[in-house]
mmCIF file of C-alpha atoms in Angstrom:
data_model
loop_
_atom_site.group_PDB
_atom_site.id
_atom_site.type_symbol
_atom_site.label_atom_id
_atom_site.label_comp_id
_atom_site.label_asym_id
_atom_site.label_seq_id
_atom_site.Cartn_x
_atom_site.Cartn_y
_atom_site.Cartn_z
ATOM 1 C CA UNK A 1 0.000 0.000 0.000
ATOM 2 C CA UNK A 2 2.775 2.428 0.929
ATOM 3 C CA UNK A 3 4.546 1.597 -2.361
ATOM 4 C CA UNK A 4 1.328 2.373 -4.278
ATOM 5 C CA UNK A 5 0.964 5.712 -2.481
ATOM 6 C CA UNK A 6 4.565 6.683 -3.275
ATOM 7 C CA UNK A 7 4.110 5.723 -6.951
ATOM 8 C CA UNK A 8 0.816 7.602 -7.152
ATOM 9 C CA UNK A 9 2.405 10.700 -5.623
ATOM 10 C CA UNK A 10 5.308 10.462 -8.055
ATOM 11 C CA UNK A 11 3.002 10.088 -11.067
ATOM 12 C CA UNK A 12 0.670 12.841 -9.863
ATOM 13 C CA UNK A 13 3.613 15.127 -9.172
ATOM 14 C CA UNK A 14 4.941 14.666 -12.695
ATOM 15 C CA UNK A 15 1.477 15.234 -14.132
ATOM 16 C CA UNK A 16 1.061 18.388 -12.057
ATOM 17 C CA UNK A 17 4.470 19.662 -13.146
ATOM 18 C CA UNK A 18 3.602 19.004 -16.774
ATOM 19 C CA UNK A 19 0.286 20.817 -16.411
ATOM 20 C CA UNK A 20 1.915 23.794 -14.696
ATOM 21 C CA UNK A 21 4.605 23.988 -17.355
ATOM 22 C CA UNK A 22 2.023 23.968 -20.138
ATOM 23 C CA UNK A 23 -0.035 26.605 -18.345
ATOM 24 C CA UNK A 24 2.995 28.852 -17.843
ATOM 25 C CA UNK A 25 4.076 28.436 -21.457
ATOM 26 C CA UNK A 26 0.545 29.355 -22.486
ATOM 27 C CA UNK A 27 0.734 32.508 -20.377
ATOM 28 C CA UNK A 28 4.015 33.466 -22.028
ATOM 29 C CA UNK A 29 2.657 32.934 -25.545
ATOM 30 C CA UNK A 30 -0.509 34.892 -24.850
ATOM 31 C CA UNK A 31 1.421 37.778 -23.308
ATOM 32 C CA UNK A 32 3.636 37.919 -26.371
ATOM 33 C CA UNK A 33 0.606 37.699 -28.646
ATOM 34 C CA UNK A 34 -0.983 40.708 -26.982
ATOM 35 C CA UNK A 35 2.004 42.881 -26.036
ATOM 36 C CA UNK A 36 5.191 41.877 -27.911
ATOM 37 C CA UNK A 37 7.973 42.794 -28.161
ATOM 38 C CA UNK A 38 8.826 41.954 -24.549
ATOM 39 C CA UNK A 39 12.013 40.985 -22.770
ATOM 40 C CA UNK A 40 12.334 38.030 -20.428
ATOM 41 C CA UNK A 41 12.306 40.506 -17.545
ATOM 42 C CA UNK A 42 9.096 42.072 -18.875
ATOM 43 C CA UNK A 43 7.471 38.651 -19.055
ATOM 44 C CA UNK A 44 8.517 37.788 -15.517
ATOM 45 C CA UNK A 45 6.957 41.002 -14.182
ATOM 46 C CA UNK A 46 3.753 40.732 -16.187
ATOM 47 C CA UNK A 47 3.084 37.070 -15.468
ATOM 48 C CA UNK A 48 4.453 36.946 -11.933
ATOM 49 C CA UNK A 49 6.961 34.130 -12.451
ATOM 50 C CA UNK A 50 10.627 34.157 -11.511
ATOM 51 C CA UNK A 51 13.292 34.847 -14.129
ATOM 52 C CA UNK A 52 14.672 31.305 -14.159
ATOM 53 C CA UNK A 53 11.217 29.827 -14.864
ATOM 54 C CA UNK A 54 10.612 32.331 -17.660
ATOM 55 C CA UNK A 55 14.050 31.639 -19.151
ATOM 56 C CA UNK A 56 13.398 27.900 -19.131
ATOM 57 C CA UNK A 57 9.999 28.305 -20.827
ATOM 58 C CA UNK A 58 11.367 30.748 -23.386
ATOM 59 C CA UNK A 59 14.219 28.359 -24.203
ATOM 60 C CA UNK A 60 11.730 25.636 -25.022
ATOM 61 C CA UNK A 61 9.522 27.969 -27.067
ATOM 62 C CA UNK A 62 12.614 29.108 -28.988
ATOM 63 C CA UNK A 63 13.486 25.470 -29.638
ATOM 64 C CA UNK A 64 9.916 24.879 -30.855
ATOM 65 C CA UNK A 65 10.376 27.988 -33.065
ATOM 66 C CA UNK A 66 7.087 29.443 -31.824
ATOM 67 C CA UNK A 67 9.015 32.456 -30.494
ATOM 68 C CA UNK A 68 12.028 34.331 -31.836
ATOM 69 C CA UNK A 69 14.397 36.996 -30.534
ATOM 70 C CA UNK A 70 14.526 40.444 -32.037
ATOM 71 C CA UNK A 71 16.770 43.507 -31.700
ATOM 72 C CA UNK A 72 18.261 44.621 -28.397
ATOM 73 C CA UNK A 73 16.179 46.941 -26.245
ATOM 74 C CA UNK A 74 17.968 50.267 -25.926
ATOM 75 C CA UNK A 75 15.208 52.585 -24.698
ATOM 76 C CA UNK A 76 14.936 51.239 -21.150
ATOM 77 C CA UNK A 77 16.968 51.837 -18.005
ATOM 78 C CA UNK A 78 19.085 48.933 -16.861
ATOM 79 C CA UNK A 79 20.790 46.046 -18.547
ATOM 80 C CA UNK A 80 19.570 45.665 -22.146
ATOM 81 C CA UNK A 81 17.991 42.386 -23.144
ATOM 82 C CA UNK A 82 16.791 40.708 -26.301
ATOM 83 C CA UNK A 83 13.148 41.270 -27.123
ATOM 84 C CA UNK A 84 10.863 38.331 -27.782
ATOM 85 C CA UNK A 85 8.007 38.021 -30.275
ATOM 86 C CA UNK A 86 5.850 35.286 -31.725
ATOM 87 C CA UNK A 87 7.615 33.841 -34.735
ATOM 88 C CA UNK A 88 5.494 34.127 -37.909
ATOM 89 C CA UNK A 89 7.703 31.445 -39.488
ATOM 90 C CA UNK A 90 7.259 29.093 -36.542
ATOM 91 C CA UNK A 91 4.650 27.128 -38.429
ATOM 92 C CA UNK A 92 1.629 27.565 -40.642
ATOM 93 C CA UNK A 93 -2.044 26.828 -40.060
ATOM 94 C CA UNK A 94 -4.790 25.686 -42.394
ATOM 95 C CA UNK A 95 -8.310 27.033 -41.979
ATOM 96 C CA UNK A 96 -11.298 25.406 -43.700
ATOM 97 C CA UNK A 97 -14.772 26.911 -43.990
ATOM 98 C CA UNK A 98 -17.558 24.636 -45.173
ATOM 99 C CA UNK A 99 -20.496 26.896 -46.001
ATOM 100 C CA UNK A 100 -23.696 26.523 -47.956
ATOM 101 C CA UNK A 101 -22.729 27.083 -51.597
ATOM 102 C CA UNK A 102 -18.975 27.245 -51.036
ATOM 103 C CA UNK A 103 -15.911 25.606 -49.525
ATOM 104 C CA UNK A 104 -12.921 27.814 -48.641
ATOM 105 C CA UNK A 105 -9.396 27.062 -47.448
ATOM 106 C CA UNK A 106 -6.651 29.391 -46.268
ATOM 107 C CA UNK A 107 -3.006 28.758 -45.385
ATOM 108 C CA UNK A 108 -1.564 31.278 -42.919
ATOM 109 C CA UNK A 109 1.629 31.799 -40.957
ATOM 110 C CA UNK A 110 1.705 31.640 -37.153
ATOM 111 C CA UNK A 111 0.455 35.252 -36.935
ATOM 112 C CA UNK A 112 -2.456 34.508 -39.296
ATOM 113 C CA UNK A 113 -0.799 36.251 -42.229
ATOM 114 C CA UNK A 114 -2.166 34.999 -45.551
ATOM 115 C CA UNK A 115 0.092 32.647 -47.541
ATOM 116 C CA UNK A 116 -2.413 30.991 -49.881
ATOM 117 C CA UNK A 117 -6.189 30.982 -50.264
ATOM 118 C CA UNK A 118 -8.593 28.964 -52.403
ATOM 119 C CA UNK A 119 -12.337 28.498 -52.838
ATOM 120 C CA UNK A 120 -14.743 26.264 -54.727
ATOM 121 C CA UNK A 121 -18.401 27.080 -55.327
ATOM 122 C CA UNK A 122 -20.838 24.176 -55.252
ATOM 123 C CA UNK A 123 -24.543 23.685 -56.030
ATOM 124 C CA UNK A 124 -26.820 24.492 -53.094
ATOM 125 C CA UNK A 125 -28.359 21.025 -53.287
ATOM 126 C CA UNK A 126 -24.942 19.352 -52.937
ATOM 127 C CA UNK A 127 -24.783 17.111 -49.822
ATOM 128 C CA UNK A 128 -22.256 18.013 -47.161
ATOM 129 C CA UNK A 129 -20.024 15.107 -48.185
ATOM 130 C CA UNK A 130 -19.488 16.908 -51.488
ATOM 131 C CA UNK A 131 -18.497 20.108 -49.683
ATOM 132 C CA UNK A 132 -16.041 18.213 -47.484
ATOM 133 C CA UNK A 133 -14.574 16.489 -50.540
ATOM 134 C CA UNK A 134 -14.079 19.856 -52.251
ATOM 135 C CA UNK A 135 -12.493 21.290 -49.106
ATOM 136 C CA UNK A 136 -10.141 18.293 -48.931
ATOM 137 C CA UNK A 137 -8.926 18.987 -52.469
ATOM 138 C CA UNK A 138 -8.177 22.572 -51.475
ATOM 139 C CA UNK A 139 -6.310 21.394 -48.363
ATOM 140 C CA UNK A 140 -4.117 19.197 -50.562
ATOM 141 C CA UNK A 141 -3.246 22.314 -52.584
ATOM 142 C CA UNK A 142 -2.459 24.223 -49.365
ATOM 143 C CA UNK A 143 -0.183 21.422 -48.173
ATOM 144 C CA UNK A 144 1.711 21.473 -51.473
ATOM 145 C CA UNK A 145 2.161 25.217 -51.078
ATOM 146 C CA UNK A 146 3.462 24.758 -47.517
ATOM 147 C CA UNK A 147 5.887 22.066 -48.679
ATOM 148 C CA UNK A 148 7.091 24.282 -51.524
ATOM 149 C CA UNK A 149 7.934 27.003 -48.991
ATOM 150 C CA UNK A 150 9.388 24.449 -46.536
ATOM 151 C CA UNK A 151 6.925 25.386 -43.805
ATOM 152 C CA UNK A 152 5.723 22.953 -41.157
ATOM 153 C CA UNK A 153 1.954 22.686 -40.814
ATOM 154 C CA UNK A 154 0.684 22.905 -37.242
ATOM 155 C CA UNK A 155 -2.852 21.668 -37.898
ATOM 156 C CA UNK A 156 -6.145 22.024 -39.734
ATOM 157 C CA UNK A 157 -9.135 23.893 -38.291
ATOM 158 C CA UNK A 158 -12.590 23.373 -39.802
ATOM 159 C CA UNK A 159 -15.711 25.497 -39.326
ATOM 160 C CA UNK A 160 -19.089 24.023 -40.283
ATOM 161 C CA UNK A 161 -22.682 25.234 -39.792
ATOM 162 C CA UNK A 162 -24.627 23.114 -37.327
ATOM 163 C CA UNK A 163 -24.342 21.332 -33.999
ATOM 164 C CA UNK A 164 -20.806 20.028 -33.586
ATOM 165 C CA UNK A 165 -19.610 17.485 -31.058
ATOM 166 C CA UNK A 166 -16.082 18.862 -30.658
ATOM 167 C CA UNK A 167 -14.995 15.991 -28.412
ATOM 168 C CA UNK A 168 -15.855 13.320 -30.972
ATOM 169 C CA UNK A 169 -15.178 15.517 -34.007
ATOM 170 C CA UNK A 170 -18.632 14.848 -35.456
ATOM 171 C CA UNK A 171 -21.193 17.166 -37.048
ATOM 172 C CA UNK A 172 -24.315 15.974 -35.237
ATOM 173 C CA UNK A 173 -26.880 17.912 -37.255
ATOM 174 C CA UNK A 174 -26.850 20.716 -39.822
ATOM 175 C CA UNK A 175 -30.296 22.119 -40.696
ATOM 176 C CA UNK A 176 -29.026 24.071 -43.687
ATOM 177 C CA UNK A 177 -27.218 21.035 -45.121
ATOM 178 C CA UNK A 178 -29.909 18.611 -43.986
ATOM 179 C CA UNK A 179 -27.135 16.309 -42.824
ATOM 180 C CA UNK A 180 -26.487 14.553 -39.545
ATOM 181 C CA UNK A 181 -23.948 12.344 -37.792
ATOM 182 C CA UNK A 182 -21.110 13.258 -40.169
ATOM 183 C CA UNK A 183 -17.666 12.195 -38.838
ATOM 184 C CA UNK A 184 -15.038 14.779 -39.764
ATOM 185 C CA UNK A 185 -12.001 14.744 -37.483
ATOM 186 C CA UNK A 186 -11.301 10.990 -37.654
ATOM 187 C CA UNK A 187 -11.281 10.678 -41.466
ATOM 188 C CA UNK A 188 -9.339 13.930 -41.914
ATOM 189 C CA UNK A 189 -6.664 12.997 -39.374
ATOM 190 C CA UNK A 190 -6.215 9.680 -41.127
ATOM 191 C CA UNK A 191 -6.081 11.336 -44.535
ATOM 192 C CA UNK A 192 -3.705 14.199 -43.742
ATOM 193 C CA UNK A 193 -1.750 12.963 -40.708
ATOM 194 C CA UNK A 194 -2.164 16.269 -38.891
ATOM 195 C CA UNK A 195 -4.034 17.578 -35.846
ATOM 196 C CA UNK A 196 -7.599 18.418 -36.919
ATOM 197 C CA UNK A 197 -10.172 20.442 -34.961
ATOM 198 C CA UNK A 198 -13.782 20.961 -36.063
ATOM 199 C CA UNK A 199 -16.086 23.590 -34.613
ATOM 200 C CA UNK A 200 -19.441 25.251 -35.214
ATOM 201 C CA UNK A 201 -18.920 28.134 -37.645
ATOM 202 C CA UNK A 202 -20.202 30.887 -35.334
ATOM 203 C CA UNK A 203 -18.096 29.631 -32.412
ATOM 204 C CA UNK A 204 -15.056 29.553 -34.670
ATOM 205 C CA UNK A 205 -15.754 33.075 -35.978
ATOM 206 C CA UNK A 206 -16.132 34.367 -32.417
ATOM 207 C CA UNK A 207 -12.790 32.821 -31.474
ATOM 208 C CA UNK A 208 -11.221 34.389 -34.554
ATOM 209 C CA UNK A 209 -12.467 37.821 -33.480
ATOM 210 C CA UNK A 210 -10.977 37.169 -30.036
ATOM 211 C CA UNK A 211 -7.533 36.349 -31.451
ATOM 212 C CA UNK A 212 -7.291 38.475 -34.591
ATOM 213 C CA UNK A 213 -10.240 40.878 -34.758
ATOM 214 C CA UNK A 214 -12.216 43.569 -32.978
ATOM 215 C CA UNK A 215 -12.542 41.562 -29.734
ATOM 216 C CA UNK A 216 -8.836 41.332 -28.829
ATOM 217 C CA UNK A 217 -9.464 43.372 -25.680
ATOM 218 C CA UNK A 218 -12.928 41.951 -24.917
ATOM 219 C CA UNK A 219 -12.948 38.745 -22.842
ATOM 220 C CA UNK A 220 -16.776 38.735 -22.712
ATOM 221 C CA UNK A 221 -18.685 39.262 -25.942
ATOM 222 C CA UNK A 222 -21.316 37.885 -28.293
ATOM 223 C CA UNK A 223 -20.802 37.159 -31.962
ATOM 224 C CA UNK A 224 -23.787 37.068 -34.309
ATOM 225 C CA UNK A 225 -23.146 35.890 -37.839
ATOM 226 C CA UNK A 226 -25.162 35.147 -40.944
ATOM 227 C CA UNK A 227 -24.478 33.014 -43.995
ATOM 228 C CA UNK A 228 -27.330 30.721 -45.019
ATOM 229 C CA UNK A 229 -28.707 30.984 -41.475
ATOM 230 C CA UNK A 230 -27.965 32.782 -38.220
ATOM 231 C CA UNK A 231 -25.453 31.547 -35.662
ATOM 232 C CA UNK A 232 -24.152 32.853 -32.380
ATOM 233 C CA UNK A 233 -20.850 32.515 -30.578
ATOM 234 C CA UNK A 234 -20.617 33.286 -26.856
ATOM 235 C CA UNK A 235 -17.187 34.091 -25.405
ATOM 236 C CA UNK A 236 -16.903 34.212 -21.603
ATOM 237 C CA UNK A 237 -13.523 34.959 -19.996
ATOM 238 C CA UNK A 238 -11.830 34.401 -23.341
ATOM 239 C CA UNK A 239 -13.305 30.926 -23.865
ATOM 240 C CA UNK A 240 -16.172 29.575 -25.962
ATOM 241 C CA UNK A 241 -19.241 28.938 -23.821
ATOM 242 C CA UNK A 242 -20.527 25.554 -24.959
ATOM 243 C CA UNK A 243 -23.202 24.586 -22.446
ATOM 244 C CA UNK A 244 -23.732 21.073 -21.113
ATOM 245 C CA UNK A 245 -23.605 19.155 -24.390
ATOM 246 C CA UNK A 246 -21.393 21.586 -26.265
ATOM 247 C CA UNK A 247 -24.115 23.026 -28.484
ATOM 248 C CA UNK A 248 -24.760 26.455 -26.923
ATOM 249 C CA UNK A 249 -25.088 29.488 -29.175
ATOM 250 C CA UNK A 250 -27.882 28.458 -31.556
ATOM 251 C CA UNK A 251 -29.495 31.866 -31.151
ATOM 252 C CA UNK A 252 -30.921 31.797 -34.665
ATOM 253 C CA UNK A 253 -33.436 29.233 -33.469
ATOM 254 C CA UNK A 254 -34.916 31.275 -30.642
ATOM 255 C CA UNK A 255 -38.664 31.334 -31.275
ATOM 256 C CA UNK A 256 -39.692 34.925 -31.992
ATOM 257 C CA UNK A 257 -43.077 34.308 -33.678
ATOM 258 C CA UNK A 258 -44.815 30.935 -33.016
ATOM 259 C CA UNK A 259 -47.103 31.585 -36.001
ATOM 260 C CA UNK A 260 -44.263 32.681 -38.273
ATOM 261 C CA UNK A 261 -42.577 31.114 -41.276
ATOM 262 C CA UNK A 262 -41.233 27.570 -41.231
ATOM 263 C CA UNK A 263 -37.523 27.296 -40.452
ATOM 264 C CA UNK A 264 -35.104 24.705 -41.830
ATOM 265 C CA UNK A 265 -34.833 23.288 -38.312
ATOM 266 C CA UNK A 266 -38.505 22.228 -38.467
ATOM 267 C CA UNK A 267 -39.939 24.890 -36.128
ATOM 268 C CA UNK A 268 -41.916 28.017 -36.941
ATOM 269 C CA UNK A 269 -40.950 31.600 -36.304
ATOM 270 C CA UNK A 270 -37.264 31.193 -35.445
ATOM 271 C CA UNK A 271 -35.267 34.420 -35.240
ATOM 272 C CA UNK A 272 -33.492 33.197 -38.386
ATOM 273 C CA UNK A 273 -36.766 33.400 -40.348
ATOM 274 C CA UNK A 274 -36.913 37.139 -39.575
ATOM 275 C CA UNK A 275 -33.312 38.301 -39.940
ATOM 276 C CA UNK A 276 -31.477 35.618 -41.948
ATOM 277 C CA UNK A 277 -30.248 36.491 -45.466
ATOM 278 C CA UNK A 278 -32.982 34.398 -47.105
ATOM 279 C CA UNK A 279 -35.624 36.106 -44.973
ATOM 280 C CA UNK A 280 -34.268 39.548 -45.919
ATOM 281 C CA UNK A 281 -34.390 38.679 -49.619
ATOM 282 C CA UNK A 282 -37.970 37.420 -49.250
ATOM 283 C CA UNK A 283 -39.010 40.589 -47.390
ATOM 284 C CA UNK A 284 -37.549 42.671 -50.177
ATOM 285 C CA UNK A 285 -39.320 40.686 -52.890
ATOM 286 C CA UNK A 286 -42.649 41.062 -51.090
ATOM 287 C CA UNK A 287 -42.098 44.794 -50.678
ATOM 288 C CA UNK A 288 -41.330 45.316 -54.385
ATOM 289 C CA UNK A 289 -44.192 43.024 -55.440
ATOM 290 C CA UNK A 290 -46.526 45.158 -53.337
ATOM 291 C CA UNK A 291 -45.592 48.223 -55.353
ATOM 292 C CA UNK A 292 -42.358 49.640 -53.935
ATOM 293 C CA UNK A 293 -40.175 51.135 -56.656
ATOM 294 C CA UNK A 294 -36.776 49.464 -56.990
ATOM 295 C CA UNK A 295 -33.902 49.310 -59.497
ATOM 296 C CA UNK A 296 -33.805 45.547 -58.830
ATOM 297 C CA UNK A 297 -37.455 44.926 -59.790
ATOM 298 C CA UNK A 298 -36.554 43.506 -63.219
ATOM 299 C CA UNK A 299 -34.744 40.515 -61.702
ATOM 300 C CA UNK A 300 -36.356 39.802 -58.353
ATOM 301 C CA UNK A 301 -35.594 36.075 -58.576
ATOM 302 C CA UNK A 302 -31.871 36.822 -58.763
ATOM 303 C CA UNK A 303 -31.783 39.287 -55.873
ATOM 304 C CA UNK A 304 -29.190 38.588 -53.158
ATOM 305 C CA UNK A 305 -28.592 40.054 -49.722
ATOM 306 C CA UNK A 306 -25.502 41.833 -51.060
ATOM 307 C CA UNK A 307 -27.495 43.381 -53.900
ATOM 308 C CA UNK A 308 -30.055 44.721 -51.406
ATOM 309 C CA UNK A 309 -27.265 46.304 -49.349
ATOM 310 C CA UNK A 310 -25.817 47.928 -52.469
ATOM 311 C CA UNK A 311 -29.280 49.189 -53.473
ATOM 312 C CA UNK A 312 -29.742 50.744 -50.020
ATOM 313 C CA UNK A 313 -26.392 52.521 -50.356
ATOM 314 C CA UNK A 314 -27.583 54.297 -53.536
ATOM 315 C CA UNK A 315 -30.907 55.305 -52.003
ATOM 316 C CA UNK A 316 -33.290 52.470 -52.895
ATOM 317 C CA UNK A 317 -36.119 53.225 -50.433
ATOM 318 C CA UNK A 318 -37.439 49.665 -50.501
ATOM 319 C CA UNK A 319 -33.995 48.312 -49.613
ATOM 320 C CA UNK A 320 -33.481 50.905 -46.864
ATOM 321 C CA UNK A 321 -36.911 50.177 -45.392
ATOM 322 C CA UNK A 322 -36.356 46.398 -45.355
ATOM 323 C CA UNK A 323 -32.919 46.720 -43.738
ATOM 324 C CA UNK A 324 -34.330 49.036 -41.070
ATOM 325 C CA UNK A 325 -37.035 46.477 -40.295
ATOM 326 C CA UNK A 326 -34.371 43.786 -40.040
ATOM 327 C CA UNK A 327 -32.282 46.071 -37.824
ATOM 328 C CA UNK A 328 -35.252 46.429 -35.477
ATOM 329 C CA UNK A 329 -35.800 42.650 -35.326
ATOM 330 C CA UNK A 330 -32.078 42.140 -34.815
ATOM 331 C CA UNK A 331 -32.119 44.701 -32.028
ATOM 332 C CA UNK A 332 -34.968 42.954 -30.195
ATOM 333 C CA UNK A 333 -33.135 39.630 -30.162
ATOM 334 C CA UNK A 334 -29.833 41.245 -29.231
ATOM 335 C CA UNK A 335 -31.516 43.151 -26.385
ATOM 336 C CA UNK A 336 -32.700 39.829 -24.948
ATOM 337 C CA UNK A 337 -29.201 38.369 -25.246
ATOM 338 C CA UNK A 338 -27.697 41.469 -23.647
ATOM 339 C CA UNK A 339 -30.088 41.144 -20.702
ATOM 340 C CA UNK A 340 -29.034 37.503 -20.264
ATOM 341 C CA UNK A 341 -25.264 37.658 -20.825
ATOM 342 C CA UNK A 342 -24.317 41.282 -20.086
ATOM 343 C CA UNK A 343 -21.518 41.347 -22.713
ATOM 344 C CA UNK A 344 -19.182 44.278 -23.282
ATOM 345 C CA UNK A 345 -19.378 43.837 -27.053
ATOM 346 C CA UNK A 346 -21.699 42.449 -29.727
ATOM 347 C CA UNK A 347 -20.169 41.692 -33.126
ATOM 348 C CA UNK A 348 -22.098 41.475 -36.397
ATOM 349 C CA UNK A 349 -20.422 39.020 -38.747
ATOM 350 C CA UNK A 350 -20.916 37.232 -42.038
ATOM 351 C CA UNK A 351 -23.140 38.997 -44.555
ATOM 352 C CA UNK A 352 -24.716 41.031 -41.740
ATOM 353 C CA UNK A 353 -21.470 42.995 -41.584
ATOM 354 C CA UNK A 354 -22.023 44.135 -45.188
ATOM 355 C CA UNK A 355 -25.037 46.157 -44.019
ATOM 356 C CA UNK A 356 -23.579 47.419 -40.743
ATOM 357 C CA UNK A 357 -23.915 51.104 -41.649
ATOM 358 C CA UNK A 358 -27.699 50.709 -41.927
ATOM 359 C CA UNK A 359 -28.241 47.986 -39.330
ATOM 360 C CA UNK A 360 -26.140 49.113 -36.376
ATOM 361 C CA UNK A 361 -27.840 52.495 -35.737
ATOM 362 C CA UNK A 362 -31.249 50.784 -35.695
ATOM 363 C CA UNK A 363 -29.919 47.946 -33.525
ATOM 364 C CA UNK A 364 -28.441 50.403 -31.013
ATOM 365 C CA UNK A 365 -31.705 52.295 -30.724
ATOM 366 C CA UNK A 366 -33.752 49.100 -30.327
ATOM 367 C CA UNK A 367 -31.346 47.682 -27.743
ATOM 368 C CA UNK A 368 -31.525 50.971 -25.854
ATOM 369 C CA UNK A 369 -35.319 50.728 -25.706
ATOM 370 C CA UNK A 370 -35.472 47.034 -24.782
ATOM 371 C CA UNK A 371 -32.549 46.269 -22.461
ATOM 372 C CA UNK A 372 -31.825 47.181 -18.866
ATOM 373 C CA UNK A 373 -29.675 50.272 -18.452
ATOM 374 C CA UNK A 374 -26.807 48.712 -16.460
ATOM 375 C CA UNK A 375 -26.541 45.988 -19.119
ATOM 376 C CA UNK A 376 -26.215 48.384 -22.049
ATOM 377 C CA UNK A 377 -24.338 51.203 -20.313
ATOM 378 C CA UNK A 378 -20.916 50.336 -21.759
ATOM 379 C CA UNK A 379 -22.043 48.076 -24.598
ATOM 380 C CA UNK A 380 -20.354 48.319 -28.007
ATOM 381 C CA UNK A 381 -21.890 46.967 -31.228
ATOM 382 C CA UNK A 382 -19.369 46.582 -34.054
ATOM 383 C CA UNK A 383 -19.000 44.868 -37.438
ATOM 384 C CA UNK A 384 -16.630 41.920 -37.740
ATOM 385 C CA UNK A 385 -12.995 42.554 -38.614
ATOM 386 C CA UNK A 386 -13.164 39.990 -41.429
ATOM 387 C CA UNK A 387 -16.734 40.319 -42.690
ATOM 388 C CA UNK A 388 -17.699 37.354 -44.839
ATOM 389 C CA UNK A 389 -14.298 35.745 -44.212
ATOM 390 C CA UNK A 390 -14.755 35.588 -40.440
ATOM 391 C CA UNK A 391 -15.629 31.862 -40.299
ATOM 392 C CA UNK A 392 -12.544 31.082 -42.393
ATOM 393 C CA UNK A 393 -10.256 33.056 -40.077
ATOM 394 C CA UNK A 394 -12.109 31.507 -37.165
ATOM 395 C CA UNK A 395 -11.096 28.085 -38.450
ATOM 396 C CA UNK A 396 -7.457 29.222 -38.372
ATOM 397 C CA UNK A 397 -7.897 30.432 -34.795
ATOM 398 C CA UNK A 398 -8.907 26.919 -33.697
ATOM 399 C CA UNK A 399 -5.336 25.754 -34.257
ATOM 400 C CA UNK A 400 -3.829 28.838 -32.620
ATOM 401 C CA UNK A 401 -6.149 28.451 -29.638
ATOM 402 C CA UNK A 402 -5.154 24.816 -29.220
ATOM 403 C CA UNK A 403 -1.460 25.725 -29.324
ATOM 404 C CA UNK A 404 -1.949 28.615 -26.923
ATOM 405 C CA UNK A 405 -3.503 26.289 -24.388
ATOM 406 C CA UNK A 406 -0.881 23.504 -24.708
ATOM 407 C CA UNK A 407 2.211 24.884 -26.487
ATOM 408 C CA UNK A 408 4.793 22.436 -25.052
#
């Protein structure tokens, strides 16, 4: 028994030391991500670790090539030291966005700088397996590009619309693809021999805003994005809030009108049926059919959300009116979310960001009228940094996030 206790203590001690070392390395990487260039002494002060611990961690990160040294500091009192920064050449990351109508892939450096990008458009009726196959072909191209430049690939991040079991790497259900129980991580790891992470598209986009976009300084915020449907990402203390089963954030399926239009999820009156791109296009068609003058009236069947935004920008009254109605409906839902989560920031992403100049003023006014004052007092509402590319950059951030949490 005593021997078992000693062995258990030894094993647990090693495990604890490994955990602490990973945590400390994560702190160093994140501090450099946010505030580089920094010296070893700067890192020790900011993180609260002793110099020898910092030096040991930095040595390992230098060996892993995730960090590099830059020019000597000469503008500070005391002994000069080499500055440290994240190393853009420390590795590259592949981001994959599987969206309705399109598959996209991007290859970036360790700082998310673009190296190569590709996209393939597919028929809307194509099953999700076809989209994944197309994305795989693009990944093969990205890997050839990385090999050509002699860059090591750190992993592949994939964003998909729907309920994702991130632990098992399975897309459980996707209303807009009408697919379910689609294994992704297992087959892709086997095919490419790399770490693979799959995530709901809105969660991924929210994480991308946290690492690369307008939410760098906001540990608590909500992301609201639109492509074929509406998705939400909830970031609390810098981490994705997943809920019990991992499926939190499906804000597009909040019931707003029980007698409303049928949603792809099988329910009536979801928020998505009021503010989603398809719903906006349908509103516009009904408005023009009822007699509203519009430069797009000759081709109503071919109208897109982007075309409506462009029409509003040149003074199309029907387009302006429809977007203002959508802004009001967006504002009502956002006000409810603000009252529940009390975020410091709400981000509009996907195609919603294309119309931010029209939508955000109406959203702000509606939120002001329908949320509690302390909740909205310091609230910001901003468009996404990456617009319609936010899910793609979010996919990249999945790999960075994984490395930041366990870099050694």
